[in-house]
Amino acid sequence: MPKYNDIAAFHEKLAASKRILAVCGAGLSAASGLPTFRGAGGLWRNHKATALATPEAFARDPGLVWLFYAYRRHMALSVKPNPGHYALAALARKNKDFLCLSQNVDNLHPRAGHPPSQLHLLHGSLFNIKCFNKTCGWIQHGNYDDPFCPALAAAAQDAGVELLLDPKKELAKIPESELPRCPRCKTGLRRPGVVWFSESLDGAMLDEIDKWIDDQKEKVVDMVLVIGTSAVVYPAAGYAEAARSEGTSVVTINLDAELPRNLEDLKKGDFAFAGDAAVLLPKLLRPNHSCGIRPHKICI
């Protein structure tokens, strides 16, 4: 039986795989230089980032929440997709039966040229804007304004960003009157188009994913790539198990993939590769692409 990190054995399995599912997490974006804002050290101005990612936090202080997300928008625009993003995009162009599910909201997948029909952004996008009024339904796709509005200018400046990030330096409260309102209903504030805690993922998107996975009754999912996240953390674990059938290989690629506690969950035919996804993915996926993996110029 090949060892769990045998690259040659992985390449053999990859070459024989027709249907492939990928689930990507924050580790892939971290390789581009973006902070995860989760786990240890996940603070922004002494606020737990997860505490700012709720409808209740936005209702209490929309200016503060918008500053946090405006900063994240600026950070995402200041970095580039890494070779891991390009490797996945190349796989999608080569294999029309490859589907990528990403928990990342930074839009680095689309900027790497990943075909939209083969990509689902599970948690939305920093660059989509929605109405906070739940009964309205207005949404704007692909807003790359930086800053998003004049009141958030401090979050879009590289110079002097220490003032924004230093919790010891008090920031002036941004009044609601300086934040843009919905152009449709005229009452709701515009908000980031991401999925906050306590909010549901897009139902139509989930139906599409379920339909793709359910097709394995006739077309088995040969391989599941779990990238920059863990195959024991949801939703990655849920999709990995839903897509698994006899002969499916679950391949975990992240910094902690080869820790003993993670190796315990491996099943026959699974693989685990510990390291930076930006370094590992081109090495692992390149044999599947005669076209090579090269950055594509994407306008944003």
PDB file of N, CA, C and O in Angstrom, residues 234-292:
ATOM      1  N   TYR A 234     -15.968  21.259   9.438  1.00  0.00           N
ATOM      2  CA  TYR A 234     -17.065  21.534   8.511  1.00  0.00           C
ATOM      3  C   TYR A 234     -16.959  22.965   7.989  1.00  0.00           C
ATOM      4  O   TYR A 234     -16.480  23.848   8.691  1.00  0.00           O
ATOM      5  N   PRO A 235     -17.382  23.206   6.707  1.00  0.00           N
ATOM      6  CA  PRO A 235     -18.086  22.270   5.840  1.00  0.00           C
ATOM      7  C   PRO A 235     -17.201  21.318   5.052  1.00  0.00           C
ATOM      8  O   PRO A 235     -17.702  20.445   4.344  1.00  0.00           O
ATOM      9  N   ALA A 236     -15.864  21.458   5.150  1.00  0.00           N
ATOM     10  CA  ALA A 236     -14.979  20.593   4.367  1.00  0.00           C
ATOM     11  C   ALA A 236     -15.265  19.118   4.644  1.00  0.00           C
ATOM     12  O   ALA A 236     -15.373  18.301   3.719  1.00  0.00           O
ATOM     13  N   ALA A 237     -15.411  18.767   5.929  1.00  0.00           N
ATOM     14  CA  ALA A 237     -15.648  17.372   6.289  1.00  0.00           C
ATOM     15  C   ALA A 237     -16.967  16.865   5.711  1.00  0.00           C
ATOM     16  O   ALA A 237     -17.061  15.737   5.223  1.00  0.00           O
ATOM     17  N   GLY A 238     -17.994  17.711   5.757  1.00  0.00           N
ATOM     18  CA  GLY A 238     -19.297  17.301   5.245  1.00  0.00           C
ATOM     19  C   GLY A 238     -19.264  17.010   3.763  1.00  0.00           C
ATOM     20  O   GLY A 238     -19.802  15.989   3.301  1.00  0.00           O
ATOM     21  N   TYR A 239     -18.631  17.884   2.997  1.00  0.00           N
ATOM     22  CA  TYR A 239     -18.564  17.661   1.549  1.00  0.00           C
ATOM     23  C   TYR A 239     -17.631  16.503   1.206  1.00  0.00           C
ATOM     24  O   TYR A 239     -17.900  15.741   0.275  1.00  0.00           O
ATOM     25  N   ALA A 240     -16.545  16.350   1.950  1.00  0.00           N
ATOM     26  CA  ALA A 240     -15.635  15.240   1.693  1.00  0.00           C
ATOM     27  C   ALA A 240     -16.346  13.906   1.903  1.00  0.00           C
ATOM     28  O   ALA A 240     -16.215  12.980   1.089  1.00  0.00           O
ATOM     29  N   GLU A 241     -17.125  13.817   2.970  1.00  0.00           N
ATOM     30  CA  GLU A 241     -17.840  12.568   3.245  1.00  0.00           C
ATOM     31  C   GLU A 241     -19.009  12.363   2.295  1.00  0.00           C
ATOM     32  O   GLU A 241     -19.299  11.241   1.876  1.00  0.00           O
ATOM     33  N   ALA A 242     -19.703  13.439   1.948  1.00  0.00           N
ATOM     34  CA  ALA A 242     -20.834  13.305   1.017  1.00  0.00           C
ATOM     35  C   ALA A 242     -20.373  12.821  -0.354  1.00  0.00           C
ATOM     36  O   ALA A 242     -21.093  12.090  -1.037  1.00  0.00           O
ATOM     37  N   ALA A 243     -19.180  13.236  -0.750  1.00  0.00           N
ATOM     38  CA  ALA A 243     -18.680  12.864  -2.072  1.00  0.00           C
ATOM     39  C   ALA A 243     -17.952  11.527  -2.067  1.00  0.00           C
ATOM     40  O   ALA A 243     -17.653  10.978  -3.130  1.00  0.00           O
ATOM     41  N   ARG A 244     -17.668  11.011  -0.886  1.00  0.00           N
ATOM     42  CA  ARG A 244     -16.887   9.769  -0.813  1.00  0.00           C
ATOM     43  C   ARG A 244     -17.733   8.551  -1.146  1.00  0.00           C
ATOM     44  O   ARG A 244     -18.866   8.410  -0.684  1.00  0.00           O
ATOM     45  N   SER A 245     -17.187   7.690  -1.956  1.00  0.00           N
ATOM     46  CA  SER A 245     -17.767   6.373  -2.198  1.00  0.00           C
ATOM     47  C   SER A 245     -16.600   5.406  -2.318  1.00  0.00           C
ATOM     48  O   SER A 245     -15.431   5.794  -2.154  1.00  0.00           O
ATOM     49  N   GLU A 246     -16.875   4.157  -2.605  1.00  0.00           N
ATOM     50  CA  GLU A 246     -15.783   3.181  -2.709  1.00  0.00           C
ATOM     51  C   GLU A 246     -14.807   3.607  -3.813  1.00  0.00           C
ATOM     52  O   GLU A 246     -15.210   3.852  -4.949  1.00  0.00           O
ATOM     53  N   GLY A 247     -13.548   3.743  -3.459  1.00  0.00           N
ATOM     54  CA  GLY A 247     -12.544   4.138  -4.437  1.00  0.00           C
ATOM     55  C   GLY A 247     -12.213   5.615  -4.441  1.00  0.00           C
ATOM     56  O   GLY A 247     -11.266   6.032  -5.100  1.00  0.00           O
ATOM     57  N   THR A 248     -12.987   6.431  -3.695  1.00  0.00           N
ATOM     58  CA  THR A 248     -12.705   7.868  -3.630  1.00  0.00           C
ATOM     59  C   THR A 248     -11.505   8.125  -2.725  1.00  0.00           C
ATOM     60  O   THR A 248     -11.437   7.592  -1.622  1.00  0.00           O
ATOM     61  N   SER A 249     -10.576   8.944  -3.200  1.00  0.00           N
ATOM     62  CA  SER A 249      -9.434   9.351  -2.379  1.00  0.00           C
ATOM     63  C   SER A 249      -9.664  10.762  -1.849  1.00  0.00           C
ATOM     64  O   SER A 249      -9.939  11.677  -2.627  1.00  0.00           O
ATOM     65  N   VAL A 250      -9.574  10.929  -0.541  1.00  0.00           N
ATOM     66  CA  VAL A 250      -9.617  12.250   0.070  1.00  0.00           C
ATOM     67  C   VAL A 250      -8.172  12.683   0.307  1.00  0.00           C
ATOM     68  O   VAL A 250      -7.408  11.993   0.982  1.00  0.00           O
ATOM     69  N   VAL A 251      -7.813  13.827  -0.262  1.00  0.00           N
ATOM     70  CA  VAL A 251      -6.434  14.307  -0.237  1.00  0.00           C
ATOM     71  C   VAL A 251      -6.385  15.609   0.563  1.00  0.00           C
ATOM     72  O   VAL A 251      -6.952  16.613   0.138  1.00  0.00           O
ATOM     73  N   THR A 252      -5.723  15.592   1.714  1.00  0.00           N
ATOM     74  CA  THR A 252      -5.635  16.768   2.572  1.00  0.00           C
ATOM     75  C   THR A 252      -4.301  17.471   2.340  1.00  0.00           C
ATOM     76  O   THR A 252      -3.239  16.844   2.413  1.00  0.00           O
ATOM     77  N   ILE A 253      -4.383  18.774   2.057  1.00  0.00           N
ATOM     78  CA  ILE A 253      -3.187  19.567   1.780  1.00  0.00           C
ATOM     79  C   ILE A 253      -3.233  20.809   2.671  1.00  0.00           C
ATOM     80  O   ILE A 253      -3.977  21.751   2.407  1.00  0.00           O
ATOM     81  N   ASN A 254      -2.486  20.784   3.752  1.00  0.00           N
ATOM     82  CA  ASN A 254      -2.377  21.950   4.622  1.00  0.00           C
ATOM     83  C   ASN A 254      -1.174  21.785   5.541  1.00  0.00           C
ATOM     84  O   ASN A 254      -0.525  20.735   5.544  1.00  0.00           O
ATOM     85  N   LEU A 255      -0.879  22.796   6.312  1.00  0.00           N
ATOM     86  CA  LEU A 255       0.324  22.775   7.143  1.00  0.00           C
ATOM     87  C   LEU A 255       0.302  21.664   8.186  1.00  0.00           C
ATOM     88  O   LEU A 255       1.350  21.151   8.583  1.00  0.00           O
ATOM     89  N   ASP A 256      -0.899  21.285   8.636  1.00  0.00           N
ATOM     90  CA  ASP A 256      -1.022  20.298   9.716  1.00  0.00           C
ATOM     91  C   ASP A 256      -1.451  18.920   9.216  1.00  0.00           C
ATOM     92  O   ASP A 256      -1.809  18.061  10.023  1.00  0.00           O
ATOM     93  N   ALA A 257      -1.406  18.691   7.931  1.00  0.00           N
ATOM     94  CA  ALA A 257      -1.987  17.470   7.365  1.00  0.00           C
ATOM     95  C   ALA A 257      -1.364  16.196   7.910  1.00  0.00           C
ATOM     96  O   ALA A 257      -2.035  15.161   8.021  1.00  0.00           O
ATOM     97  N   GLU A 258      -0.070  16.239   8.270  1.00  0.00           N
ATOM     98  CA  GLU A 258       0.616  15.019   8.670  1.00  0.00           C
ATOM     99  C   GLU A 258       0.805  14.907  10.180  1.00  0.00           C
ATOM    100  O   GLU A 258       1.588  14.082  10.652  1.00  0.00           O
ATOM    101  N   LEU A 259       0.081  15.718  10.935  1.00  0.00           N
ATOM    102  CA  LEU A 259       0.107  15.545  12.385  1.00  0.00           C
ATOM    103  C   LEU A 259      -0.583  14.224  12.748  1.00  0.00           C
ATOM    104  O   LEU A 259      -1.565  13.833  12.104  1.00  0.00           O
ATOM    105  N   PRO A 260      -0.109  13.537  13.758  1.00  0.00           N
ATOM    106  CA  PRO A 260      -0.685  12.225  14.109  1.00  0.00           C
ATOM    107  C   PRO A 260      -2.196  12.238  14.268  1.00  0.00           C
ATOM    108  O   PRO A 260      -2.888  11.314  13.823  1.00  0.00           O
ATOM    109  N   ARG A 261      -2.729  13.289  14.898  1.00  0.00           N
ATOM    110  CA  ARG A 261      -4.187  13.315  15.127  1.00  0.00           C
ATOM    111  C   ARG A 261      -4.972  13.379  13.824  1.00  0.00           C
ATOM    112  O   ARG A 261      -6.118  12.919  13.755  1.00  0.00           O
ATOM    113  N   ASN A 262      -4.376  13.971  12.789  1.00  0.00           N
ATOM    114  CA  ASN A 262      -5.047  14.049  11.501  1.00  0.00           C
ATOM    115  C   ASN A 262      -4.860  12.778  10.682  1.00  0.00           C
ATOM    116  O   ASN A 262      -5.760  12.368   9.941  1.00  0.00           O
ATOM    117  N   LEU A 263      -3.719  12.148  10.822  1.00  0.00           N
ATOM    118  CA  LEU A 263      -3.475  10.912  10.082  1.00  0.00           C
ATOM    119  C   LEU A 263      -4.389   9.786  10.562  1.00  0.00           C
ATOM    120  O   LEU A 263      -4.671   8.856   9.808  1.00  0.00           O
ATOM    121  N   GLU A 264      -4.860   9.876  11.803  1.00  0.00           N
ATOM    122  CA  GLU A 264      -5.750   8.839  12.342  1.00  0.00           C
ATOM    123  C   GLU A 264      -7.039   8.724  11.542  1.00  0.00           C
ATOM    124  O   GLU A 264      -7.677   7.668  11.536  1.00  0.00           O
ATOM    125  N   ASP A 265      -7.436   9.817  10.878  1.00  0.00           N
ATOM    126  CA  ASP A 265      -8.718   9.810  10.167  1.00  0.00           C
ATOM    127  C   ASP A 265      -8.583   9.341   8.712  1.00  0.00           C
ATOM    128  O   ASP A 265      -9.590   9.266   8.006  1.00  0.00           O
ATOM    129  N   LEU A 266      -7.377   9.044   8.266  1.00  0.00           N
ATOM    130  CA  LEU A 266      -7.195   8.616   6.889  1.00  0.00           C
ATOM    131  C   LEU A 266      -7.783   7.231   6.660  1.00  0.00           C
ATOM    132  O   LEU A 266      -7.669   6.345   7.506  1.00  0.00           O
ATOM    133  N   LYS A 267      -8.397   7.076   5.506  1.00  0.00           N
ATOM    134  CA  LYS A 267      -8.908   5.772   5.096  1.00  0.00           C
ATOM    135  C   LYS A 267      -8.053   5.246   3.953  1.00  0.00           C
ATOM    136  O   LYS A 267      -7.218   5.961   3.385  1.00  0.00           O
ATOM    137  N   LYS A 268      -8.241   3.995   3.593  1.00  0.00           N
ATOM    138  CA  LYS A 268      -7.471   3.391   2.511  1.00  0.00           C
ATOM    139  C   LYS A 268      -7.619   4.219   1.233  1.00  0.00           C
ATOM    140  O   LYS A 268      -8.723   4.571   0.837  1.00  0.00           O
ATOM    141  N   GLY A 269      -6.496   4.555   0.624  1.00  0.00           N
ATOM    142  CA  GLY A 269      -6.510   5.334  -0.606  1.00  0.00           C
ATOM    143  C   GLY A 269      -6.442   6.829  -0.408  1.00  0.00           C
ATOM    144  O   GLY A 269      -6.346   7.582  -1.379  1.00  0.00           O
ATOM    145  N   ASP A 270      -6.499   7.296   0.848  1.00  0.00           N
ATOM    146  CA  ASP A 270      -6.401   8.728   1.134  1.00  0.00           C
ATOM    147  C   ASP A 270      -4.938   9.174   1.124  1.00  0.00           C
ATOM    148  O   ASP A 270      -4.017   8.362   1.288  1.00  0.00           O
ATOM    149  N   PHE A 271      -4.751  10.478   0.966  1.00  0.00           N
ATOM    150  CA  PHE A 271      -3.410  11.062   0.984  1.00  0.00           C
ATOM    151  C   PHE A 271      -3.400  12.265   1.917  1.00  0.00           C
ATOM    152  O   PHE A 271      -4.435  12.894   2.154  1.00  0.00           O
ATOM    153  N   ALA A 272      -2.218  12.609   2.426  1.00  0.00           N
ATOM    154  CA  ALA A 272      -2.038  13.801   3.248  1.00  0.00           C
ATOM    155  C   ALA A 272      -0.664  14.388   2.942  1.00  0.00           C
ATOM    156  O   ALA A 272       0.341  13.684   2.985  1.00  0.00           O
ATOM    157  N   PHE A 273      -0.655  15.677   2.601  1.00  0.00           N
ATOM    158  CA  PHE A 273       0.591  16.361   2.277  1.00  0.00           C
ATOM    159  C   PHE A 273       0.678  17.622   3.132  1.00  0.00           C
ATOM    160  O   PHE A 273      -0.171  18.509   3.025  1.00  0.00           O
ATOM    161  N   ALA A 274       1.701  17.686   3.968  1.00  0.00           N
ATOM    162  CA  ALA A 274       1.878  18.836   4.856  1.00  0.00           C
ATOM    163  C   ALA A 274       2.758  19.878   4.180  1.00  0.00           C
ATOM    164  O   ALA A 274       3.827  19.558   3.653  1.00  0.00           O
ATOM    165  N   GLY A 275       2.283  21.130   4.196  1.00  0.00           N
ATOM    166  CA  GLY A 275       3.080  22.204   3.629  1.00  0.00           C
ATOM    167  C   GLY A 275       2.214  23.332   3.115  1.00  0.00           C
ATOM    168  O   GLY A 275       0.983  23.325   3.267  1.00  0.00           O
ATOM    169  N   ASP A 276       2.864  24.288   2.503  1.00  0.00           N
ATOM    170  CA  ASP A 276       2.209  25.468   1.938  1.00  0.00           C
ATOM    171  C   ASP A 276       1.468  25.065   0.665  1.00  0.00           C
ATOM    172  O   ASP A 276       2.071  24.541  -0.271  1.00  0.00           O
ATOM    173  N   ALA A 277       0.170  25.329   0.618  1.00  0.00           N
ATOM    174  CA  ALA A 277      -0.628  24.953  -0.551  1.00  0.00           C
ATOM    175  C   ALA A 277      -0.123  25.620  -1.823  1.00  0.00           C
ATOM    176  O   ALA A 277      -0.222  25.051  -2.912  1.00  0.00           O
ATOM    177  N   ALA A 278       0.425  26.823  -1.699  1.00  0.00           N
ATOM    178  CA  ALA A 278       0.933  27.528  -2.873  1.00  0.00           C
ATOM    179  C   ALA A 278       2.131  26.820  -3.476  1.00  0.00           C
ATOM    180  O   ALA A 278       2.399  26.937  -4.676  1.00  0.00           O
ATOM    181  N   VAL A 279       2.864  26.082  -2.658  1.00  0.00           N
ATOM    182  CA  VAL A 279       4.024  25.326  -3.133  1.00  0.00           C
ATOM    183  C   VAL A 279       3.619  23.920  -3.570  1.00  0.00           C
ATOM    184  O   VAL A 279       4.070  23.419  -4.605  1.00  0.00           O
ATOM    185  N   LEU A 280       2.755  23.287  -2.785  1.00  0.00           N
ATOM    186  CA  LEU A 280       2.396  21.893  -3.043  1.00  0.00           C
ATOM    187  C   LEU A 280       1.475  21.712  -4.243  1.00  0.00           C
ATOM    188  O   LEU A 280       1.645  20.764  -5.019  1.00  0.00           O
ATOM    189  N   LEU A 281       0.462  22.579  -4.396  1.00  0.00           N
ATOM    190  CA  LEU A 281      -0.526  22.351  -5.452  1.00  0.00           C
ATOM    191  C   LEU A 281       0.083  22.321  -6.858  1.00  0.00           C
ATOM    192  O   LEU A 281      -0.246  21.418  -7.639  1.00  0.00           O
ATOM    193  N   PRO A 282       0.949  23.265  -7.233  1.00  0.00           N
ATOM    194  CA  PRO A 282       1.548  23.156  -8.568  1.00  0.00           C
ATOM    195  C   PRO A 282       2.326  21.854  -8.754  1.00  0.00           C
ATOM    196  O   PRO A 282       2.280  21.239  -9.822  1.00  0.00           O
ATOM    197  N   LYS A 283       3.019  21.422  -7.705  1.00  0.00           N
ATOM    198  CA  LYS A 283       3.798  20.185  -7.784  1.00  0.00           C
ATOM    199  C   LYS A 283       2.885  18.968  -7.914  1.00  0.00           C
ATOM    200  O   LYS A 283       3.158  18.032  -8.674  1.00  0.00           O
ATOM    201  N   LEU A 284       1.777  18.981  -7.181  1.00  0.00           N
ATOM    202  CA  LEU A 284       0.870  17.843  -7.188  1.00  0.00           C
ATOM    203  C   LEU A 284       0.000  17.797  -8.443  1.00  0.00           C
ATOM    204  O   LEU A 284      -0.285  16.722  -8.976  1.00  0.00           O
ATOM    205  N   LEU A 285      -0.444  18.947  -8.918  1.00  0.00           N
ATOM    206  CA  LEU A 285      -1.411  18.971 -10.011  1.00  0.00           C
ATOM    207  C   LEU A 285      -0.790  19.108 -11.394  1.00  0.00           C
ATOM    208  O   LEU A 285      -1.452  18.827 -12.393  1.00  0.00           O
ATOM    209  N   ARG A 286       0.451  19.530 -11.486  1.00  0.00           N
ATOM    210  CA  ARG A 286       1.052  19.793 -12.798  1.00  0.00           C
ATOM    211  C   ARG A 286       0.992  18.599 -13.747  1.00  0.00           C
ATOM    212  O   ARG A 286       0.736  18.790 -14.934  1.00  0.00           O
ATOM    213  N   PRO A 287       1.232  17.351 -13.309  1.00  0.00           N
ATOM    214  CA  PRO A 287       1.183  16.237 -14.265  1.00  0.00           C
ATOM    215  C   PRO A 287      -0.150  16.070 -14.965  1.00  0.00           C
ATOM    216  O   PRO A 287      -0.244  15.389 -15.977  1.00  0.00           O
ATOM    217  N   ASN A 288      -1.202  16.699 -14.439  1.00  0.00           N
ATOM    218  CA  ASN A 288      -2.521  16.585 -15.063  1.00  0.00           C
ATOM    219  C   ASN A 288      -2.745  17.632 -16.136  1.00  0.00           C
ATOM    220  O   ASN A 288      -3.798  17.679 -16.746  1.00  0.00           O
ATOM    221  N   HIS A 289      -1.748  18.508 -16.376  1.00  0.00           N
ATOM    222  CA  HIS A 289      -1.956  19.620 -17.298  1.00  0.00           C
ATOM    223  C   HIS A 289      -0.846  19.691 -18.326  1.00  0.00           C
ATOM    224  O   HIS A 289       0.284  20.029 -18.001  1.00  0.00           O
ATOM    225  N   SER A 290      -1.148  19.410 -19.544  1.00  0.00           N
ATOM    226  CA  SER A 290      -0.161  19.575 -20.608  1.00  0.00           C
ATOM    227  C   SER A 290       0.023  21.043 -20.938  1.00  0.00           C
ATOM    228  O   SER A 290       1.013  21.443 -21.525  1.00  0.00           O
ATOM    229  N   CYS A 291      -0.964  21.878 -20.555  1.00  0.00           N
ATOM    230  CA  CYS A 291      -0.914  23.294 -20.887  1.00  0.00           C
ATOM    231  C   CYS A 291      -0.009  24.077 -19.934  1.00  0.00           C
ATOM    232  O   CYS A 291       0.339  25.220 -20.198  1.00  0.00           O
ATOM    233  N   GLY A 292       0.384  23.468 -18.808  1.00  0.00           N
ATOM    234  CA  GLY A 292       1.212  24.186 -17.833  1.00  0.00           C
ATOM    235  C   GLY A 292       0.362  25.098 -16.977  1.00  0.00           C
ATOM    236  O   GLY A 292      -0.835  25.273 -17.207  1.00  0.00           O
TER     237      GLY A 292
END
